[in-house]
XYZ file of C-alpha atoms in Angstrom:
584
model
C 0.000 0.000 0.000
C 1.332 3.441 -0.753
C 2.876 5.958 1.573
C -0.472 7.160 3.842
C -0.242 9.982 6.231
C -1.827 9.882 9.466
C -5.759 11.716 9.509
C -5.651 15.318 9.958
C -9.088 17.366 9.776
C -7.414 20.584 9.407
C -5.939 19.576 5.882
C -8.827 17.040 5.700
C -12.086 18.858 6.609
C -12.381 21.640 4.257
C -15.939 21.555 3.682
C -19.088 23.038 5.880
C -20.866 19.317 5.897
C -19.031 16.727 6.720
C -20.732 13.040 6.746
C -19.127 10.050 8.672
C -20.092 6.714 7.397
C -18.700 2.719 8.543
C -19.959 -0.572 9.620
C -20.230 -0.615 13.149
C -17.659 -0.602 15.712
C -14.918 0.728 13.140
C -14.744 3.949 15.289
C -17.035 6.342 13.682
C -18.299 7.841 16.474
C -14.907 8.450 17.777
C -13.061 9.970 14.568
C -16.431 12.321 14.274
C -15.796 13.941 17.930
C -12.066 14.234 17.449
C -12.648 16.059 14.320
C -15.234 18.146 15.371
C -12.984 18.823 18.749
C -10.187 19.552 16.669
C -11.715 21.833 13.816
C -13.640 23.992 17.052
C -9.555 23.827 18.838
C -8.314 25.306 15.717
C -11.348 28.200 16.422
C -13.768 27.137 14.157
C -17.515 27.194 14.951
C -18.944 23.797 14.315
C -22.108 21.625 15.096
C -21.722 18.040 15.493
C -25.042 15.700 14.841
C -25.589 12.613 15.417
C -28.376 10.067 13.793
C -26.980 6.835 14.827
C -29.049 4.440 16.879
C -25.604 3.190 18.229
C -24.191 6.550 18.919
C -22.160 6.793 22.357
C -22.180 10.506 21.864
C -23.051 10.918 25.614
C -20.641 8.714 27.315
C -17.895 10.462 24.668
C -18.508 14.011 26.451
C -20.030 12.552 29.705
C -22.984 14.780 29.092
C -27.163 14.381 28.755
C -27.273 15.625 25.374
C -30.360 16.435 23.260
C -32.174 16.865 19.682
C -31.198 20.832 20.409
C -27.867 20.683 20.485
C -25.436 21.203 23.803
C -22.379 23.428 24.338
C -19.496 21.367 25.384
C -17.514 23.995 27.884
C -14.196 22.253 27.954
C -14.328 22.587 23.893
C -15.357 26.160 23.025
C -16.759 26.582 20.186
C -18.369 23.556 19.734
C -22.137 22.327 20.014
C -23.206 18.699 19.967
C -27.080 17.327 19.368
C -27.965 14.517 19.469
C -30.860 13.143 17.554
C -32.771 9.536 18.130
C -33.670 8.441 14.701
C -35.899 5.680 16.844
C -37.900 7.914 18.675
C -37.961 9.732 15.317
C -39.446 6.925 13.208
C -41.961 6.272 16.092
C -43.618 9.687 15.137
C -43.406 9.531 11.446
C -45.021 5.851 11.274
C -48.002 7.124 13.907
C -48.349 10.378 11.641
C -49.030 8.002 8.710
C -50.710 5.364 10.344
C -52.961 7.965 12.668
C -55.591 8.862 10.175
C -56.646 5.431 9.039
C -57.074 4.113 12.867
C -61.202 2.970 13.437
C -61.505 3.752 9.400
C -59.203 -0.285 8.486
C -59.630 -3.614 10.060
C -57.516 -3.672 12.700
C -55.347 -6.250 10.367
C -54.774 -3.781 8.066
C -53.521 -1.039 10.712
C -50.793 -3.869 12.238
C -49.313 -4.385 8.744
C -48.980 -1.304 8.065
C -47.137 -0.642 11.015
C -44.728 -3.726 10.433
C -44.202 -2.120 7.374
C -42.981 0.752 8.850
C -41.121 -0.745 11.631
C -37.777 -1.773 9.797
C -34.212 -0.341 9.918
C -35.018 1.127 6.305
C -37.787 3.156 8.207
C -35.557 4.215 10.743
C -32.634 5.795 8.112
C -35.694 7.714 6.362
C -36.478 9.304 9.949
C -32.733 9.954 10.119
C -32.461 11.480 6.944
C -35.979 13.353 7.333
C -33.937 14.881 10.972
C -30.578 15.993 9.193
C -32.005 17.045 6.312
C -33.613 19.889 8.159
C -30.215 20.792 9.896
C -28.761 20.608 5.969
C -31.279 22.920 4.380
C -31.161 25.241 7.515
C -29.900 28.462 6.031
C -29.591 30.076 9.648
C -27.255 27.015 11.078
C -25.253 27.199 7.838
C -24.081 31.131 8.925
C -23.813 30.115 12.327
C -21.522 27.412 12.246
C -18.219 27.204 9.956
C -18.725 23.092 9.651
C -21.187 20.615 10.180
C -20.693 17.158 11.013
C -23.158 13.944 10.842
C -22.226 10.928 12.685
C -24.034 9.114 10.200
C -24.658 9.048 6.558
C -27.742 7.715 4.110
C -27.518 4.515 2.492
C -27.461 4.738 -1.646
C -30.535 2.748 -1.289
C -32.378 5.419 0.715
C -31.119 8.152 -1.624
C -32.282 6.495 -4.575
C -35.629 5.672 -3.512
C -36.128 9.729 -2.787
C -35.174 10.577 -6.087
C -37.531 8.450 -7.604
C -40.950 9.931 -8.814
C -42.515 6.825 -7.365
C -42.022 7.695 -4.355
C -43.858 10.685 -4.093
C -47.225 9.379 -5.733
C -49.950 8.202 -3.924
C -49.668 4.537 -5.433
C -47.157 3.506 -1.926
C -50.332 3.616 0.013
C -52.765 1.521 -2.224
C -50.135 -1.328 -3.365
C -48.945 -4.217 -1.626
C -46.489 -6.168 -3.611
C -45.654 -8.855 -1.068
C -43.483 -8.563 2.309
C -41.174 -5.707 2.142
C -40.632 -2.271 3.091
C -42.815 -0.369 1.053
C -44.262 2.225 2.224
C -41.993 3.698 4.274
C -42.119 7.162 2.735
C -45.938 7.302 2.115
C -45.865 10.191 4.724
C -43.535 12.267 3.260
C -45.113 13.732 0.245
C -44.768 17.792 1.656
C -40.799 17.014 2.520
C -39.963 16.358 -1.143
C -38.149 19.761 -2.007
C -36.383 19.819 1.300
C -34.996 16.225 0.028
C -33.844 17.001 -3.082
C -31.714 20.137 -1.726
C -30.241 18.047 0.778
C -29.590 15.465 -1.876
C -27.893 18.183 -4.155
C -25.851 19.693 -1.284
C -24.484 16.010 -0.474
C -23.540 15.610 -3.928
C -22.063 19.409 -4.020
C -18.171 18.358 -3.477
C -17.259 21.999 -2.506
C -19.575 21.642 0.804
C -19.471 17.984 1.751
C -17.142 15.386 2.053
C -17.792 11.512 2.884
C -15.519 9.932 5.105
C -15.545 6.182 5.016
C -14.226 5.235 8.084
C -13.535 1.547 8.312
C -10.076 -0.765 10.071
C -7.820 -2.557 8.512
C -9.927 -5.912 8.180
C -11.230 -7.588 5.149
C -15.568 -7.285 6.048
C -15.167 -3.496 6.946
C -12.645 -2.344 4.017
C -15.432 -4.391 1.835
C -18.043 -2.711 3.444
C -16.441 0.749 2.467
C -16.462 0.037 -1.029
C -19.833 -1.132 -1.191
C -20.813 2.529 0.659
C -18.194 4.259 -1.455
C -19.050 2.545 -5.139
C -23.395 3.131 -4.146
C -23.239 6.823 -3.297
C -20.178 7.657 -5.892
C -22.688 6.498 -8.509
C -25.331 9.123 -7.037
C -22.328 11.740 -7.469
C -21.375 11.926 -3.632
C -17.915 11.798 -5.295
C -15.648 13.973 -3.091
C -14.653 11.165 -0.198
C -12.069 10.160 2.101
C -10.895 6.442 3.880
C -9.910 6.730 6.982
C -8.372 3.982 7.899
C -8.689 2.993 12.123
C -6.670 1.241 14.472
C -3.677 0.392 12.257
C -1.119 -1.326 14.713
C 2.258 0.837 13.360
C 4.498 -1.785 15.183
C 5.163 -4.509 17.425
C 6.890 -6.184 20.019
C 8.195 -9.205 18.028
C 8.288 -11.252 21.607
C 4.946 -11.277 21.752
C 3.042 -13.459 19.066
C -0.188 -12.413 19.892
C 0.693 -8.237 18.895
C 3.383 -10.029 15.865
C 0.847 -12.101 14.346
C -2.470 -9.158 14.399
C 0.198 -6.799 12.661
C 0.519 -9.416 9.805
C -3.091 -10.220 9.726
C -3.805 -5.902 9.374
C -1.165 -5.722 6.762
C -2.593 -8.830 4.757
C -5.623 -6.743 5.029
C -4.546 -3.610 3.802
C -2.558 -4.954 1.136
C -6.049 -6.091 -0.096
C -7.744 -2.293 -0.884
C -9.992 -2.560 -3.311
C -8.796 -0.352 -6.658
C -12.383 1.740 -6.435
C -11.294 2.742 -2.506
C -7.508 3.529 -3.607
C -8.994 6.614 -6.038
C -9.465 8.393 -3.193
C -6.919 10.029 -0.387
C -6.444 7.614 2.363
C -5.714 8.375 6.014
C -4.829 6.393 9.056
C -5.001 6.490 12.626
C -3.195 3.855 15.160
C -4.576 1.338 17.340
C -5.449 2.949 20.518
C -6.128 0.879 23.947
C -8.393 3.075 25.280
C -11.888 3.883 24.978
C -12.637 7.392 23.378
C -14.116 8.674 26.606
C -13.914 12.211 27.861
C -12.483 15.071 26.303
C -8.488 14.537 27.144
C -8.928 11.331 25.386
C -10.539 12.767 22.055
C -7.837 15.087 21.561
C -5.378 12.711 22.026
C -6.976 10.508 19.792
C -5.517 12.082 16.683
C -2.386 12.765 18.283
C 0.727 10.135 19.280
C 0.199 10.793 23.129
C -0.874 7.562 24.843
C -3.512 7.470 27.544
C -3.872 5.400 30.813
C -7.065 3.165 29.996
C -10.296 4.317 31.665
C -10.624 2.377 35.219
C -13.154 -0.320 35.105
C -14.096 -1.824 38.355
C -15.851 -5.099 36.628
C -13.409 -8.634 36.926
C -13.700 -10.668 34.474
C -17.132 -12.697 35.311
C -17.493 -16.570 35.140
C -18.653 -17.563 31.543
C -18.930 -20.658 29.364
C -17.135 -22.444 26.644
C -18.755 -22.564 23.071
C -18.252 -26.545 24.236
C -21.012 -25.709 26.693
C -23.097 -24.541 24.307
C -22.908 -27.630 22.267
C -23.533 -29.685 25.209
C -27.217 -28.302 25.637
C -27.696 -28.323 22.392
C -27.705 -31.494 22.106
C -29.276 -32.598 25.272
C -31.967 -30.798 24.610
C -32.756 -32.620 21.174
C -33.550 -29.036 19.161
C -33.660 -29.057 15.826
C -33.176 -24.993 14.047
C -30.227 -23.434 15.593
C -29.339 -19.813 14.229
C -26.065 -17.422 14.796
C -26.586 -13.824 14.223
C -25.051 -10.917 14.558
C -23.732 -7.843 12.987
C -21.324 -8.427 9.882
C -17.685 -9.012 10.681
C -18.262 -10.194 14.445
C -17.528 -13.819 13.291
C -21.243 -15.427 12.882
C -20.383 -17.952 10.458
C -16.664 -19.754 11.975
C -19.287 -19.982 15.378
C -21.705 -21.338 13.559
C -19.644 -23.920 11.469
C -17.858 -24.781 14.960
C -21.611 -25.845 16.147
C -21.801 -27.725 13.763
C -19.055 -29.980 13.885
C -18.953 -29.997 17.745
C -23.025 -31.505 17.067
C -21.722 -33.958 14.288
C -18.628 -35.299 17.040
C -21.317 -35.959 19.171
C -23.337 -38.084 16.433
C -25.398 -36.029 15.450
C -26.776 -35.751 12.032
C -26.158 -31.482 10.886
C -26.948 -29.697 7.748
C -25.238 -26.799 7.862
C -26.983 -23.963 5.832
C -24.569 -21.536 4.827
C -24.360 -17.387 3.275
C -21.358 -17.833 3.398
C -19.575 -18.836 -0.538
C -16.475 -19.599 0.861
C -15.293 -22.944 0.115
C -13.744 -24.172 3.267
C -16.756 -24.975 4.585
C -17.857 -26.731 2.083
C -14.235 -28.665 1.476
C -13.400 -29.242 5.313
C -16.557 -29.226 7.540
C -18.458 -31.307 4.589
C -15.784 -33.998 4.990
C -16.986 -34.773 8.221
C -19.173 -38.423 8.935
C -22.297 -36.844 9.841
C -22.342 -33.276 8.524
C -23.972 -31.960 4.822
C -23.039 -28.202 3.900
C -25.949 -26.648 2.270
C -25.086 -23.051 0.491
C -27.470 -20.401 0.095
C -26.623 -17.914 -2.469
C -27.962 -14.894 -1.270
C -27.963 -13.179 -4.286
C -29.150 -15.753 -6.673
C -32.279 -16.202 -3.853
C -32.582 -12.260 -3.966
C -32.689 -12.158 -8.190
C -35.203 -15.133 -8.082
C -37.439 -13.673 -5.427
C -37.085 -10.107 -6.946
C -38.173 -11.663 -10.489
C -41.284 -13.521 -8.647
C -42.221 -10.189 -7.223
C -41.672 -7.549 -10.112
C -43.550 -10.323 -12.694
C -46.892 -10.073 -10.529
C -46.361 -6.011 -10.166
C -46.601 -5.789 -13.774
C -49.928 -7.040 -14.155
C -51.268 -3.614 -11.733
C -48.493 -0.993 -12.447
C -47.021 1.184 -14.505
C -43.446 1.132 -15.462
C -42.801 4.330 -13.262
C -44.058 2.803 -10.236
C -42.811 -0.162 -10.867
C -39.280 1.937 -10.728
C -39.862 2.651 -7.268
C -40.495 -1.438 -6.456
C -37.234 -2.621 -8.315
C -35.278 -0.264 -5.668
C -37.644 -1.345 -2.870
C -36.363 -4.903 -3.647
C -33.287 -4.021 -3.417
C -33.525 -2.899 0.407
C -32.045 -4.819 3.017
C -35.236 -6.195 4.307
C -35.995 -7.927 1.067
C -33.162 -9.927 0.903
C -33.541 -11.124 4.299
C -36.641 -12.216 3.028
C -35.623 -14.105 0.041
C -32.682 -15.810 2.238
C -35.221 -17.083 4.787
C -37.391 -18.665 1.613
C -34.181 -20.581 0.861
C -33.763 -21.954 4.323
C -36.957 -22.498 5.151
C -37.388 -24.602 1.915
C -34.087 -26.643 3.284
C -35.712 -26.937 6.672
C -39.027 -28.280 5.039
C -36.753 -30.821 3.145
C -34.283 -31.773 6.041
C -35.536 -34.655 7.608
C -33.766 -35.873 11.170
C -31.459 -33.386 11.368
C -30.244 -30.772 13.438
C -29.508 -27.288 10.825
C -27.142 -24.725 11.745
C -27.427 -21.911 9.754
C -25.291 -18.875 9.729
C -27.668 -15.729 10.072
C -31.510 -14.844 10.452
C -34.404 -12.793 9.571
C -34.790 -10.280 12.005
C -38.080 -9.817 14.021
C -39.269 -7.151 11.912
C -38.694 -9.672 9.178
C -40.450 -12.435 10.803
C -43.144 -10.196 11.984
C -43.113 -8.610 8.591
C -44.207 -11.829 6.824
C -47.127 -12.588 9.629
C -48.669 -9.571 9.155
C -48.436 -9.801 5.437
C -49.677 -13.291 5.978
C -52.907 -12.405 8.401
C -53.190 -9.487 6.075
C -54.207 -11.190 2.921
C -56.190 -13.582 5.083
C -58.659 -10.869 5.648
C -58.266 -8.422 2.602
C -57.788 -9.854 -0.788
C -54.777 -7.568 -2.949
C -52.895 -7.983 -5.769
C -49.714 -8.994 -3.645
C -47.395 -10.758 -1.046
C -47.871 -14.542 -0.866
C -46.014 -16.407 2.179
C -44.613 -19.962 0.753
C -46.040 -22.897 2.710
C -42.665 -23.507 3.829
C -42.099 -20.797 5.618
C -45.506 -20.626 7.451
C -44.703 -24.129 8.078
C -41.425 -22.684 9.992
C -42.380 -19.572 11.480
C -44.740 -20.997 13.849
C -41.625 -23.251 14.969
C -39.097 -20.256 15.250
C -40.772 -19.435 18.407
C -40.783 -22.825 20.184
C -38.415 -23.268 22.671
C -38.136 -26.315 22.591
C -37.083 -26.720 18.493
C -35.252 -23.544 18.263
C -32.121 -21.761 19.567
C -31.198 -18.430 18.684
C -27.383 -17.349 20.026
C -26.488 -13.511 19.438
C -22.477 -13.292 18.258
C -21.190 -9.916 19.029
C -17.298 -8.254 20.468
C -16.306 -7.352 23.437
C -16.726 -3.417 22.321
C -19.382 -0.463 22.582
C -21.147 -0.289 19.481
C -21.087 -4.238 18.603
C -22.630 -4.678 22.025
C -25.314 -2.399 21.750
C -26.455 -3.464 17.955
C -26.790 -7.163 19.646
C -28.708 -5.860 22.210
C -31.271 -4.348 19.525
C -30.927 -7.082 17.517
C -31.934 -8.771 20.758
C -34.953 -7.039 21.300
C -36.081 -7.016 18.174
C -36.466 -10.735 18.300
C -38.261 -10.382 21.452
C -40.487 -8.321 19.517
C -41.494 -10.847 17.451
C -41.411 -13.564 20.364
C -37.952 -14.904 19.262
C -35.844 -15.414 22.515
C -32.314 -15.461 22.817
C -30.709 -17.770 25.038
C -27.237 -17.510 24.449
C -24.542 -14.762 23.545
C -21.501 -15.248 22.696
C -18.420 -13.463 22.760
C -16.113 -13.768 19.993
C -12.585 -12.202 19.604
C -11.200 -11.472 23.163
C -7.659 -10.128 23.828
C -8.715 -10.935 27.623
C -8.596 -14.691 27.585
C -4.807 -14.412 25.250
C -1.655 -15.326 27.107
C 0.346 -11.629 25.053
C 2.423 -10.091 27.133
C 2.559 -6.947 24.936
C 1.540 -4.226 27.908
C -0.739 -2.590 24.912
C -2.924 -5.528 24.213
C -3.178 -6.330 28.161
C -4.492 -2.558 28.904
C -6.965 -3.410 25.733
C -7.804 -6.512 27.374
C -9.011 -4.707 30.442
C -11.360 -2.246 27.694
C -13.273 -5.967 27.283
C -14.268 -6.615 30.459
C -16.683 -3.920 31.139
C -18.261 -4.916 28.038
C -17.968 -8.898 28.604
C -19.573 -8.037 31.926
C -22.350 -6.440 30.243
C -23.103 -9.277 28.244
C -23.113 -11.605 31.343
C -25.596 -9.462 33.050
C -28.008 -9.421 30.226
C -27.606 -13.571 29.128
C -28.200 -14.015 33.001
C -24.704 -15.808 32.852
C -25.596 -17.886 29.618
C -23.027 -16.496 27.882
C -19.230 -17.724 26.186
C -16.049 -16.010 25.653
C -14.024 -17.051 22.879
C -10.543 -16.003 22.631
C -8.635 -14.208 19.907
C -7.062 -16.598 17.564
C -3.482 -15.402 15.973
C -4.888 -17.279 12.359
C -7.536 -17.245 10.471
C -10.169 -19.126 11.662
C -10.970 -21.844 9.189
C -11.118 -25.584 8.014
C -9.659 -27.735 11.275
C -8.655 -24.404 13.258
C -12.968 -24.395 13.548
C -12.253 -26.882 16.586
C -10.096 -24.446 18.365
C -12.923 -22.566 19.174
C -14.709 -25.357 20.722
C-alpha cells in the first residue's frame, strides 16, 4: 500500500458538511468527535449531529445531550445534538398510520405498522432529521462546519429521487413482504430532500468519510458505501483507515501475528477505494471517553485506559453450548449478529462440535467460501448446504416484479425494483431458501449462519394475516415458511445465540438485535463473545491494557444472558477448516 499519512481534519475537513459513514464498531463515532474537537480547537464554529441508533455521543462528552444541540464547555466553540432516529421513526409511522385508525380492520392497521417498523424506516427518519439541519440556512451562517455521525444509504437516496415515491400509489399497493411504504408520509418534505440530496452531492460543501479498520468485512463494506453513493455523485470522499497497529513487540506473538493479519488486510484495498486520499489512525487501547482522550486521539500521546471496576465474570465455553444443544434434542439453531463479528466460523464450529457428538447437521450456509464446504463437509455426519444470497434475492425479486406488472405502470414499478433491493428484502428471500431446506431436512439438526430479524419475521405474519382478511394484488407467504415460522418461536425446536465483540457499538447493535427478536417472540438464550484479547496469554503491555477495555463490556453481556453467555478467545490465524475446533 502506498505511503499514507496519518488523519488530519485541518488539511482534511475543508468543507461546511461533513458526513461520517462505517460498519459498526470501526470507530465512527470516535473519529467524528475528534474532528469536530479539533476543527472547534483550531477556532472554528462547528455543530456536530448525530443520527446513529448506536451513537455513544453521551458517554464520549459525559454529558445528557439532546435533539437541540449542547455546548461542550471544555471545547469552546463547539455544540453537539444529538438526535434519536428511533424515537424519530416512532412519530413519522403514527403520523401516517394515525388517520386510518377505526376507518381499516384492525389487520390492516398492524401491517402497516410492520411495514414501517424496519431499519429502512428508521434511516428515512434519520435522513428526514438531518435534512432539516442541511437545508437550515440560519445554522449554515452560524456554524463554519457541520458534522453527521451518520450518513444515508445509496438505497435510501435512490428511492427519494424516484418519482414513485412521491405518488400516492405507496399507500394503495402491496407487492408482497417488504418495506414499502416507508415514505408514504412524506409527500410535503420532497423539495427539502432534493436540496439536501444536491448539497451532499455538491463536493465543494461535503465530504464523505468512510471510516472503516484494517480488516477484510469493513474495508469491503467501504467500497460497497463508497461505489453506491459515488454512482449518485457523492464523489468527493475520504478512507480513513482505524486502528492500524504501526508496530510490534516481536516477543509477543499475539501483537506479531495481528500486525501481519492488518497488513494482509490492507494490502487487499480494493482499486475503487484507492482513487481516493487515504488516512490512518493507530490502534489505541483506550476507549474514546472524555475530552483529554478525544484530543489525544488524533495525536501520538498515549492514555492510561479508563478504570473499570468489573473482573472478568465466570462464563462458558462454546463446548457448553454444544452440550445443551444437544441434550436438549432441538432441531433450528441460528447465529446472528452484525457483519464481521464472526457469525459464520461460530456457527460452522456448532456444527461440527453436534456432528462429534453423532449427530446428524446440515449446515446452511451465506457464506460462498469454500472451506466450509471442502473441510466441515468432509466430516461423517455433517452436509453443507449453500445459500446464495444473491441468486435467492434475483429469483425472489423476479417472482415479485412479474406479478407487479400485471397492476403498475413502469414508473411505479421503478420505485419497487429499488424497494427490492432494500435490506429487508433480501432477508426475506434468504429465509425462503432456508426455510425450503428446513421443510426438506428430515432428522437433522440445521445450523445456519444468520436470520431474519423480528421485523422480518413479523413482517411476513402480518403480510400473511393481512391477505387472510383483505384480498390484494400482492405478497404470498410460501407454505414452507408458514410451516417454519410458527416453529421459530418454540423453545423447545429452536435456539437463537447472538455473536457480538467485546466493544461499545457491537454490544449495543446485539442488544437491539436482541430485542427485536423479542419483539417478534424470538428469545435469545445464548450470547456469545467472539474475539477477546482478555482470555490471550500476550504479554505486549498494549494488548493487556486493551484486554481490560473488554471486560466492562464482557460483563455487560453476562448481566443481560443471566450468565448464559461464552467467551471465545482471539485466535493469531484465520479461523478456518480444522482451526474451527479451536474454538470449541
Amino acid at each position: 500500500m502506498r505511503n499514507i499519512k496519518l488523519f488530519d481534519p485541518l488539511q482534511s475537513a475543508k468543507t461546511k458538511y461533513l458526513f461520517f459513514t462505517g460498519k459498526g464498531g470501526v470507530g465512527k463515532t470516535s473519529i467524528a468527535c475528534a474532528t469536530a474537537v479539533a476543527l472547534a480547537d483550531a477556532g472554528q464554529k462547528v455543530l456536530l449531529v448525530s443520527t446513529d441508533p448506536a451513537s455513544n455521543l453521551q458517554d464520549v462528552f459525559g454529558l445528557a445531550l439532546n435533539d437541540k444541540g449542547s455546548e461542550i464547555k471544555e471545547v469552546p466553540g463547539l455544540v453537539v445534538a444529538n438526535l434519536d432516529p428511533l424515537a424519530a421513526a416512532a412519530e413519522y409511522r403514527e403520523s401516517v398510520i394515525g388517520p386510518y385508525r377505526g376507518k381499516l380492520p384492525e389487520s390492516a392497521i398492524q401491517n402497516m405498522e410492520e411495514q414501517l417498523s424496519g431499519s429502512c424506516t428508521v434511516e428515512i427518519a434519520a435522513f428526514n432529521e438531518f435534512s432539516n439541519f442541511l437545508t437550515d440556512s440560519r445554522k449554515a451562517e452560524n456554524y463554519d462546519h457541520i458534522l453527521f455521525d451518520t450518513a444515508p444509504t445509496g438505497h435510501t437516496l435512490r428511492m427519494l429521487q424516484l418519482p414513485s415515491a412521491w405518488s400516492g400509489f405507496i399507500s394503495e399497493s402491496k407487492h408482497g413482504a417488504s418495506c414499502l411504504g416507508q415514505l408514504s408520509g412524506l409527500e410535503n418534505k420532497k423539495a427539502v430532500y432534493k436540496k439536501a440530496a444536491e448539497t451532499l452531492a455538491d463536493g465543494s460543501q461535503t465530504t464523505l468519510i468512510l471510516v472503516t479498520r484494517p480488516e477484510k468485512a469493513p474495508i469491503w463494506e467501504a467500497k460497497r458505501a463508497s461505489d453506491e453513493l459515488g454512482a449518485l455523485g457523492i464523489r468527493k470522499q475520504l478512507l480513513v483507515m482505524n486502528g492500524v497497529l504501526q508496530n510490534y513487540d516481536s516477543m509477543d506473538k499475539v501483537e506479531a501475528a495481528l500486525f501481519a493479519k492488518q497488513q494482509t488486510a490492507l494490502k487487499s484495498i480494493p482499486e475503487s477505494l484507492l482513487q481516493y486520499p487515504i488516512a490512518t489512525l493507530p490502534l489505541r487501547a483506550y476507549n474514546i471517553t472524555g475530552v483529554k482522550n478525544v484530543r489525544r486521539l488524533l495525536s501520538d500521546a498515549s492514555v492510561s485506559s479508563e478504570k473499570f471496576t468489573e473482573s472478568l465474570p465466570n462464563f462458558h465455553k462454546l463446548n457448553d453450548i454444544v452440550e445443551e444443544i444437544y441434550e436438549s434434542g432441538k432441531k433450528i439453531i441460528f447465529t446472528m449478529g452484525k457483519g464481521g463479528v464472526g457469525k459464520t466460523t461460530i456457527a460452522a464450529a456448532i456444527a461440527l462440535g453436534l456432528s462429534r457428538k453423532g449427530q446428524k447437521v446440515r449446515l446452511a450456509t451465506t457464506d460462498p467460501a469454500d472451506h466450509l464446504n471442502l473441510v466441515v463437509g468432509q466430516e461423517k455426519g455433517i452436509s453443507v448446504s449453500h445459500i446464495d444470497e444473491k441468486g435467492e434475492l434475483k429469483n425472489y425479486q423476479e417472482k415479485v416484479l412479474a406479478k407487479a406488472r400485471q397492476t403498475m405502470s413502469e414508473e411505479d414499478l421503478e420505485y419497487v425494483k429499488e424497494d427490492l433491493r432494500s435490506p429487508c428484502t433480501q432477508e426475506i428471500a434468504v429465509f425462503r431458501a432456508f426455510a425450503d431446506i428446513v421443510a426438506k431436512s428430515d432428522e437433522e439438526t440445521v445450523v445456519l449462519d444468520t436470520a431474519p430479524t423480528g421485523h422480518t419475521i413479523l413482517l411476513l405474519e402480518s403480510t400473511e394475516n393481512y391477505n387472510q382478511q383483505i384480498e390484494n394484488t400482492g405478497g404470498e407467504v410460501t407454505q414452507a415458511e408458514k410451516d417454519l415460522l410458527p416453529r421459530l418461536k418454540n423453545l423447545d425446536d429452536t435456539e437463537v445465540i447472538i455473536v457480538t465483540l467485546a466493544e461499545t457499538t457491537p454490544f449495543y447493535e446485539a442488544k437491539r438485535l436482541s430485542d427485536d427478536l423479542k419483539r417478534a417472540g424470538l428469545m435469545v438464550r445464548w450470547w456469545v463473545v467472539n474475539a477477546s484479547y482478555s482470555l490471550t496469554e500476550t504479554t505486549s503491555r498494549f494488548l493487556k491494557t486493551k484486554a481490560k477495555e473488554e471486560v466492562h463490556w464482557i460483563q455487560k453481556v453476562n448481566e443481560i444472558s443471566n450468565g448464559n453467555d461464552a467467551v471465545i478467545p482471539w485466535k493469531p490465524f484465520e479461523v478456518k477448516g480444522k482451526n474451527l475446533f479451536e474454538l470449541l
